[in-house]
């Protein structure tokens, strides 16, 4: 049996069960293009403010810009007002968007202070209202992304997942950490197991998947239906291919360099010269991980602000 077989979320049939996690500042179109090329079945945008999406701010628009060829594509919304979700989703009608995901996991203070992100998990009534409102507004597959709970004393992922299911969500992703943990410690997959036992919609497990073995272990331990990968796919889109094909050994240094430069070029087209350099500085450590001389290179490249000089340094490192 193929452990990574196709799954269905609502009416959307995915080619396998691997999903690229939403990551603010990282999951823009260039990243999603590479992830999809390497076999992931669905890529989700970084979180977009439901209210910001309505205002149509240029910056917000970027988050859910997509290429018609890169499908299926999910947009993740965050916010605490049901009506904002409704308006945002209505404004997406002509966009190449195939799924709406609701963020109930973001631990960032600024977001939680407004009652959004993981703060939603402390407000089950509002969760019901938001999911209901979204469900009434769209026929697109609707998913929620949750954590184990707010903190150790208030673990409620099962309750929230059930509320999401009862009010029309088509799948739930579970990150096995509390909000209090942010990204520290280890993700506790037993919360994924608990949610899987409690709901009938597909459950996507998330947290600390770095290898094919991790993915197989999560599937067998938790019985979840799909796997969502975040940090391990940054600068490493090959992770999807490695998981799907046990014989794939991974890219050589030349291919890593070529892909890093392609990523940079796509970012340039997407957000312009200087922002692409800034953005790539955050991603390069992953593309260069484990290559001899990387420390000195990262020190040098961090000082470059102009695209041409930055690109030359990257070329030098990978190809000379
Ligand atoms: C830089 C960064 C940005 C993130 N942004 C988002 C986000 O916008 N929405 C969201 O639901 N989760 C976000 N996450 C959480 C990831 O989607 C994922 O749940 C978490 O990293 C655990 O999975 P991993 O161990 O595979 O990285 C972010 C994580 C990181 C590291």
Short mmCIF file of C-alpha atoms and ligand atoms in Angstrom, two decimals:
data_model
loop_
_atom_site.label_atom_id
_atom_site.label_comp_id
_atom_site.label_asym_id
_atom_site.label_seq_id
_atom_site.Cartn_x
_atom_site.Cartn_y
_atom_site.Cartn_z
CA UNK A 1 0.00 0.00 0.00
CA UNK A 2 1.21 3.49 -0.84
CA UNK A 3 1.28 5.48 2.43
CA UNK A 4 1.25 8.75 0.51
CA UNK A 5 -1.82 8.05 -1.55
CA UNK A 6 -4.28 10.63 -2.77
CA UNK A 7 -6.69 12.16 -0.28
CA UNK A 8 -9.83 14.19 -0.77
CA UNK A 9 -10.54 17.43 1.06
CA UNK A 10 -14.15 18.35 0.42
CA UNK A 11 -14.53 17.99 -3.33
CA UNK A 12 -10.82 18.51 -3.98
CA UNK A 13 -8.87 15.35 -4.81
CA UNK A 14 -5.17 15.77 -4.07
CA UNK A 15 -2.56 13.77 -5.99
CA UNK A 16 -1.00 12.58 -2.71
CA UNK A 17 -1.25 13.49 0.96
CA UNK A 18 1.68 15.92 1.33
CA UNK A 19 0.91 19.57 1.97
CA UNK A 20 3.27 22.56 2.13
CA UNK A 21 2.50 24.46 5.36
CA UNK A 22 1.66 28.14 5.39
CA UNK A 23 4.65 30.17 6.60
CA UNK A 24 4.58 33.93 6.93
CA UNK A 25 7.40 35.56 4.98
CA UNK A 26 8.27 32.30 3.24
CA UNK A 27 5.32 30.68 1.46
CA UNK A 28 5.05 33.17 -1.36
CA UNK A 29 4.52 32.05 -4.94
CA UNK A 30 8.19 31.20 -5.72
CA UNK A 31 8.38 28.86 -2.74
CA UNK A 32 5.07 27.25 -3.65
CA UNK A 33 6.13 26.74 -7.27
CA UNK A 34 9.21 24.81 -6.14
CA UNK A 35 7.29 22.75 -3.59
CA UNK A 36 4.65 21.79 -6.16
CA UNK A 37 7.32 20.86 -8.72
CA UNK A 38 8.85 18.51 -6.19
CA UNK A 39 5.59 16.68 -5.71
CA UNK A 40 3.66 18.25 -2.88
CA UNK A 41 -0.07 18.02 -3.50
CA UNK A 42 -1.25 21.33 -2.09
CA UNK A 43 0.53 24.50 -1.10
CA UNK A 44 -0.97 27.06 1.23
CA UNK A 45 -0.28 30.78 1.24
CA UNK A 46 1.21 32.57 4.17
CA UNK A 47 -1.46 33.94 6.47
CA UNK A 48 -3.48 36.81 5.06
CA UNK A 49 -5.43 39.17 7.28
CA UNK A 50 -9.12 38.72 6.50
CA UNK A 51 -9.58 42.43 7.07
CA UNK A 52 -6.50 43.34 5.06
CA UNK A 53 -7.69 41.26 2.14
CA UNK A 54 -10.86 43.32 1.91
CA UNK A 55 -9.03 46.59 1.95
CA UNK A 56 -7.11 45.20 -1.01
CA UNK A 57 -3.79 46.52 0.20
CA UNK A 58 -1.07 45.87 -2.32
CA UNK A 59 1.10 44.08 0.23
CA UNK A 60 -1.72 41.80 1.28
CA UNK A 61 -2.54 40.99 -2.31
CA UNK A 62 0.96 39.63 -2.79
CA UNK A 63 0.35 36.93 -0.23
CA UNK A 64 -2.31 35.30 -2.27
CA UNK A 65 -1.01 36.06 -5.74
CA UNK A 66 -0.88 32.79 -7.56
CA UNK A 67 -0.01 31.41 -10.94
CA UNK A 68 -2.86 29.69 -12.70
CA UNK A 69 -0.59 26.70 -13.35
CA UNK A 70 0.24 26.24 -9.66
CA UNK A 71 -2.88 24.46 -8.55
CA UNK A 72 -4.37 23.47 -6.25
CA UNK A 73 -3.68 26.48 -4.08
CA UNK A 74 -5.01 27.24 -0.62
CA UNK A 75 -5.24 30.67 0.95
CA UNK A 76 -4.96 30.97 4.68
CA UNK A 77 -6.93 33.72 6.41
CA UNK A 78 -6.55 35.01 9.94
CA UNK A 79 -8.78 37.30 11.93
CA UNK A 80 -11.36 37.38 14.68
CA UNK A 81 -14.37 38.79 12.84
CA UNK A 82 -16.65 36.41 10.96
CA UNK A 83 -17.84 39.19 8.67
CA UNK A 84 -14.26 39.96 7.62
CA UNK A 85 -13.80 36.33 6.53
CA UNK A 86 -17.02 36.52 4.54
CA UNK A 87 -15.99 39.65 2.69
CA UNK A 88 -12.48 38.36 2.08
CA UNK A 89 -13.74 35.08 0.64
CA UNK A 90 -16.26 36.90 -1.52
CA UNK A 91 -13.45 39.06 -2.90
CA UNK A 92 -11.56 35.93 -3.98
CA UNK A 93 -14.17 34.86 -6.51
CA UNK A 94 -12.04 35.53 -9.59
CA UNK A 95 -8.73 34.40 -8.06
CA UNK A 96 -7.09 31.04 -8.85
CA UNK A 97 -7.81 29.74 -5.35
CA UNK A 98 -8.94 26.19 -4.57
CA UNK A 99 -9.20 26.05 -0.79
CA UNK A 100 -9.64 28.33 2.21
CA UNK A 101 -7.75 27.62 5.41
CA UNK A 102 -8.47 29.35 8.71
CA UNK A 103 -5.52 30.13 10.97
CA UNK A 104 -6.10 29.08 14.57
CA UNK A 105 -2.48 28.46 15.40
CA UNK A 106 -0.47 31.65 15.02
CA UNK A 107 1.25 32.36 18.37
CA UNK A 108 2.37 35.92 17.58
CA UNK A 109 1.32 38.40 20.28
CA UNK A 110 0.11 41.08 17.87
CA UNK A 111 -2.24 38.56 16.27
CA UNK A 112 -3.43 36.89 19.49
CA UNK A 113 -4.10 40.25 21.17
CA UNK A 114 -6.81 40.82 18.63
CA UNK A 115 -8.36 37.43 19.38
CA UNK A 116 -7.06 35.86 16.14
CA UNK A 117 -4.58 33.02 15.44
CA UNK A 118 -4.22 30.63 18.35
CA UNK A 119 -6.29 32.93 20.59
CA UNK A 120 -9.30 31.60 18.67
CA UNK A 121 -8.77 28.29 20.44
CA UNK A 122 -9.74 30.04 23.68
CA UNK A 123 -13.02 31.08 22.15
CA UNK A 124 -14.90 28.00 20.88
CA UNK A 125 -18.07 30.01 20.27
CA UNK A 126 -16.24 32.34 17.92
CA UNK A 127 -14.63 29.35 16.17
CA UNK A 128 -18.13 28.03 15.47
CA UNK A 129 -19.25 31.42 14.18
CA UNK A 130 -16.25 31.87 11.90
CA UNK A 131 -16.41 28.37 10.43
CA UNK A 132 -20.17 28.68 9.92
CA UNK A 133 -19.80 32.06 8.23
CA UNK A 134 -17.06 30.79 5.91
CA UNK A 135 -19.03 27.64 5.12
CA UNK A 136 -22.09 29.68 4.13
CA UNK A 137 -19.97 31.88 1.88
CA UNK A 138 -18.03 29.36 -0.18
CA UNK A 139 -18.28 25.94 -1.71
CA UNK A 140 -14.49 25.73 -1.82
CA UNK A 141 -12.96 23.18 0.53
CA UNK A 142 -12.64 24.75 3.95
CA UNK A 143 -9.98 23.73 6.45
CA UNK A 144 -8.82 24.88 9.85
CA UNK A 145 -5.30 24.78 11.22
CA UNK A 146 -5.07 24.39 14.96
CA UNK A 147 -2.55 23.71 17.71
CA UNK A 148 -2.85 21.33 20.67
CA UNK A 149 -4.33 24.18 22.68
CA UNK A 150 -3.40 27.50 24.24
CA UNK A 151 -1.19 26.06 26.96
CA UNK A 152 -0.66 22.84 28.89
CA UNK A 153 -3.57 23.55 31.16
CA UNK A 154 -6.03 24.17 28.34
CA UNK A 155 -5.48 21.47 25.73
CA UNK A 156 -8.64 21.54 23.61
CA UNK A 157 -7.69 20.48 20.09
CA UNK A 158 -10.33 17.74 20.12
CA UNK A 159 -13.09 20.15 21.12
CA UNK A 160 -12.07 22.72 18.51
CA UNK A 161 -11.69 20.10 15.76
CA UNK A 162 -15.18 18.78 16.52
CA UNK A 163 -16.64 22.28 16.42
CA UNK A 164 -14.93 22.86 13.08
CA UNK A 165 -16.32 19.60 11.70
CA UNK A 166 -19.84 20.23 13.01
CA UNK A 167 -19.91 23.63 11.37
CA UNK A 168 -18.76 22.53 7.97
CA UNK A 169 -14.95 22.31 7.84
CA UNK A 170 -13.69 19.71 5.36
CA UNK A 171 -10.39 18.92 7.11
CA UNK A 172 -8.33 19.94 10.09
CA UNK A 173 -4.56 20.30 10.41
CA UNK A 174 -3.09 19.78 13.85
CA UNK A 175 0.27 21.18 14.94
CA UNK A 176 1.18 19.22 18.06
CA UNK A 177 2.41 22.17 20.11
CA UNK A 178 0.59 24.61 22.36
CA UNK A 179 0.56 28.32 21.73
CA UNK A 180 2.72 28.73 24.82
CA UNK A 181 5.38 26.51 23.28
CA UNK A 182 5.45 28.58 20.10
CA UNK A 183 8.05 26.56 18.15
CA UNK A 184 10.04 25.28 21.12
CA UNK A 185 10.36 21.71 22.29
CA UNK A 186 9.02 18.77 20.33
CA UNK A 187 5.66 18.57 18.65
CA UNK A 188 3.53 16.07 20.55
CA UNK A 189 1.92 13.89 17.90
CA UNK A 190 -0.44 12.25 20.39
CA UNK A 191 -2.71 15.27 19.98
CA UNK A 192 -2.98 14.42 16.30
CA UNK A 193 -3.96 10.87 17.28
CA UNK A 194 -6.65 12.19 19.62
CA UNK A 195 -8.13 14.47 17.00
CA UNK A 196 -8.08 11.70 14.40
CA UNK A 197 -10.07 9.47 16.74
CA UNK A 198 -12.63 12.20 17.36
CA UNK A 199 -13.57 13.44 13.89
CA UNK A 200 -14.47 11.88 10.53
CA UNK A 201 -13.07 14.61 8.28
CA UNK A 202 -9.45 14.18 7.12
CA UNK A 203 -6.83 15.07 9.72
CA UNK A 204 -3.52 16.50 8.58
CA UNK A 205 -0.64 15.98 11.00
CA UNK A 206 1.95 18.71 11.40
CA UNK A 207 5.12 19.29 13.36
CA UNK A 208 8.77 18.28 13.06
CA UNK A 209 8.63 16.22 9.86
CA UNK A 210 12.17 16.29 8.44
CA UNK A 211 12.53 12.98 6.62
CA UNK A 212 10.61 10.24 4.86
CA UNK A 213 10.94 8.14 8.02
CA UNK A 214 9.36 10.91 10.10
CA UNK A 215 6.48 11.08 7.65
CA UNK A 216 5.94 7.32 7.71
CA UNK A 217 6.12 7.31 11.49
CA UNK A 218 3.59 10.11 11.84
CA UNK A 219 1.16 8.32 9.53
CA UNK A 220 1.47 5.03 11.35
CA UNK A 221 1.52 6.41 14.90
CA UNK A 222 -1.33 8.88 14.58
CA UNK A 223 -3.30 7.33 11.70
CA UNK A 224 -3.61 10.84 10.26
CA UNK A 225 -4.66 11.16 6.63
CA UNK A 226 -2.07 13.62 5.42
CA UNK A 227 1.15 15.34 6.39
CA UNK A 228 1.92 19.05 6.46
CA UNK A 229 5.53 20.14 6.22
CA UNK A 230 6.81 23.59 7.16
CA UNK A 231 10.37 24.41 8.14
CA UNK A 232 12.01 21.34 6.64
CA UNK A 233 10.85 22.38 3.18
CA UNK A 234 12.41 25.85 3.31
CA UNK A 235 15.36 25.88 0.91
CA UNK A 236 14.70 22.17 0.58
CA UNK A 237 11.77 21.61 -1.78
CA UNK A 238 13.28 18.18 -2.49
CA UNK A 239 11.87 16.93 0.80
CA UNK A 240 8.58 16.20 -0.95
CA UNK A 241 10.32 14.12 -3.61
CA UNK A 242 12.43 12.35 -0.99
CA UNK A 243 9.32 11.38 0.94
CA UNK A 244 7.45 10.20 -2.13
CA UNK A 245 10.35 8.30 -3.68
CA UNK A 246 12.53 6.31 -1.32
CA UNK A 247 15.15 5.90 -4.06
CA UNK A 248 15.63 9.61 -4.58
CA UNK A 249 18.87 10.58 -2.89
CA UNK A 250 18.46 14.30 -3.08
CA UNK A 251 20.09 17.04 -5.15
CA UNK A 252 23.80 17.58 -5.63
CA UNK A 253 25.39 20.93 -4.79
CA UNK A 254 25.00 22.16 -8.38
CA UNK A 255 21.26 21.53 -8.36
CA UNK A 256 20.92 23.16 -4.97
CA UNK A 257 22.68 26.24 -6.34
CA UNK A 258 20.62 26.32 -9.51
CA UNK A 259 17.42 26.07 -7.51
CA UNK A 260 18.51 28.76 -5.03
CA UNK A 261 19.22 31.09 -7.97
CA UNK A 262 15.90 30.24 -9.58
CA UNK A 263 14.18 30.95 -6.29
CA UNK A 264 15.98 34.31 -6.12
CA UNK A 265 15.00 35.17 -9.69
CA UNK A 266 11.37 34.29 -9.06
CA UNK A 267 11.42 36.42 -5.92
CA UNK A 268 12.92 39.29 -7.92
CA UNK A 269 10.07 39.17 -10.40
CA UNK A 270 7.60 38.87 -7.57
CA UNK A 271 8.76 41.52 -5.07
CA UNK A 272 11.57 43.42 -6.78
CA UNK A 273 15.34 43.61 -6.42
CA UNK A 274 15.96 44.73 -2.86
CA UNK A 275 13.15 42.80 -1.19
CA UNK A 276 14.18 39.66 -3.04
CA UNK A 277 17.69 39.97 -1.59
CA UNK A 278 16.29 40.46 1.91
CA UNK A 279 13.95 37.55 1.55
CA UNK A 280 16.60 35.25 0.11
CA UNK A 281 18.98 36.04 2.98
CA UNK A 282 16.49 34.30 5.27
CA UNK A 283 16.20 31.28 2.99
CA UNK A 284 19.84 30.79 1.92
CA UNK A 285 21.01 29.12 5.14
CA UNK A 286 18.75 26.21 4.23
CA UNK A 287 19.92 25.94 0.62
CA UNK A 288 23.54 25.96 1.77
CA UNK A 289 23.24 23.77 4.86
CA UNK A 290 26.12 21.35 5.29
CA UNK A 291 28.18 22.64 2.37
CA UNK A 292 31.86 23.27 3.30
CA UNK A 293 32.66 26.96 3.78
CA UNK A 294 29.06 27.94 4.45
CA UNK A 295 29.78 29.99 7.57
CA UNK A 296 32.22 32.33 5.90
CA UNK A 297 29.95 32.56 2.86
CA UNK A 298 26.88 33.46 4.93
CA UNK A 299 28.88 36.16 6.71
CA UNK A 300 29.91 37.69 3.39
CA UNK A 301 26.60 37.38 1.63
CA UNK A 302 24.69 38.93 4.54
CA UNK A 303 26.58 42.19 3.88
CA UNK A 304 25.46 42.39 0.25
CA UNK A 305 22.43 44.54 -0.40
CA UNK A 306 22.51 44.88 -4.17
CA UNK A 307 20.96 42.09 -6.16
CA UNK A 308 23.82 41.76 -8.66
CA UNK A 309 26.53 41.47 -6.02
CA UNK A 310 24.41 39.18 -3.94
CA UNK A 311 23.73 36.89 -6.89
CA UNK A 312 27.41 36.82 -7.88
CA UNK A 313 28.39 35.72 -4.38
CA UNK A 314 25.81 32.94 -4.48
CA UNK A 315 27.06 31.79 -7.89
CA UNK A 316 30.65 31.83 -6.67
CA UNK A 317 29.78 29.72 -3.63
CA UNK A 318 27.87 27.04 -5.47
CA UNK A 319 29.69 26.84 -8.79
CA UNK A 320 33.37 27.77 -8.32
C1 LIG B 1 8.63 31.38 9.81
C2 LIG B 1 7.34 30.67 10.08
C3 LIG B 1 6.15 31.26 9.68
C4 LIG B 1 4.93 30.61 9.91
N1 LIG B 1 3.78 31.20 9.47
C5 LIG B 1 2.60 30.54 9.62
C6 LIG B 1 1.40 31.07 9.06
O1 LIG B 1 1.39 32.12 8.40
N2 LIG B 1 0.26 30.36 9.27
C7 LIG B 1 0.24 29.18 9.98
O2 LIG B 1 -0.83 28.59 10.15
N3 LIG B 1 1.36 28.66 10.48
C8 LIG B 1 2.53 29.29 10.30
N4 LIG B 1 3.68 28.72 10.76
C9 LIG B 1 3.63 27.39 11.40
C10 LIG B 1 3.84 26.28 10.36
O3 LIG B 1 2.82 26.27 9.39
C11 LIG B 1 3.88 24.91 11.04
O4 LIG B 1 2.66 24.69 11.70
C12 LIG B 1 5.01 24.80 12.07
O5 LIG B 1 6.21 25.36 11.57
C13 LIG B 1 5.26 23.33 12.46
O6 LIG B 1 5.57 22.53 11.35
P1 LIG B 1 7.10 22.17 10.94
O7 LIG B 1 7.72 21.54 12.13
O8 LIG B 1 6.95 21.24 9.77
O9 LIG B 1 7.78 23.46 10.61
C14 LIG B 1 4.90 29.36 10.56
C15 LIG B 1 6.10 28.77 10.95
C16 LIG B 1 7.31 29.41 10.71
C17 LIG B 1 8.59 28.73 11.14
#
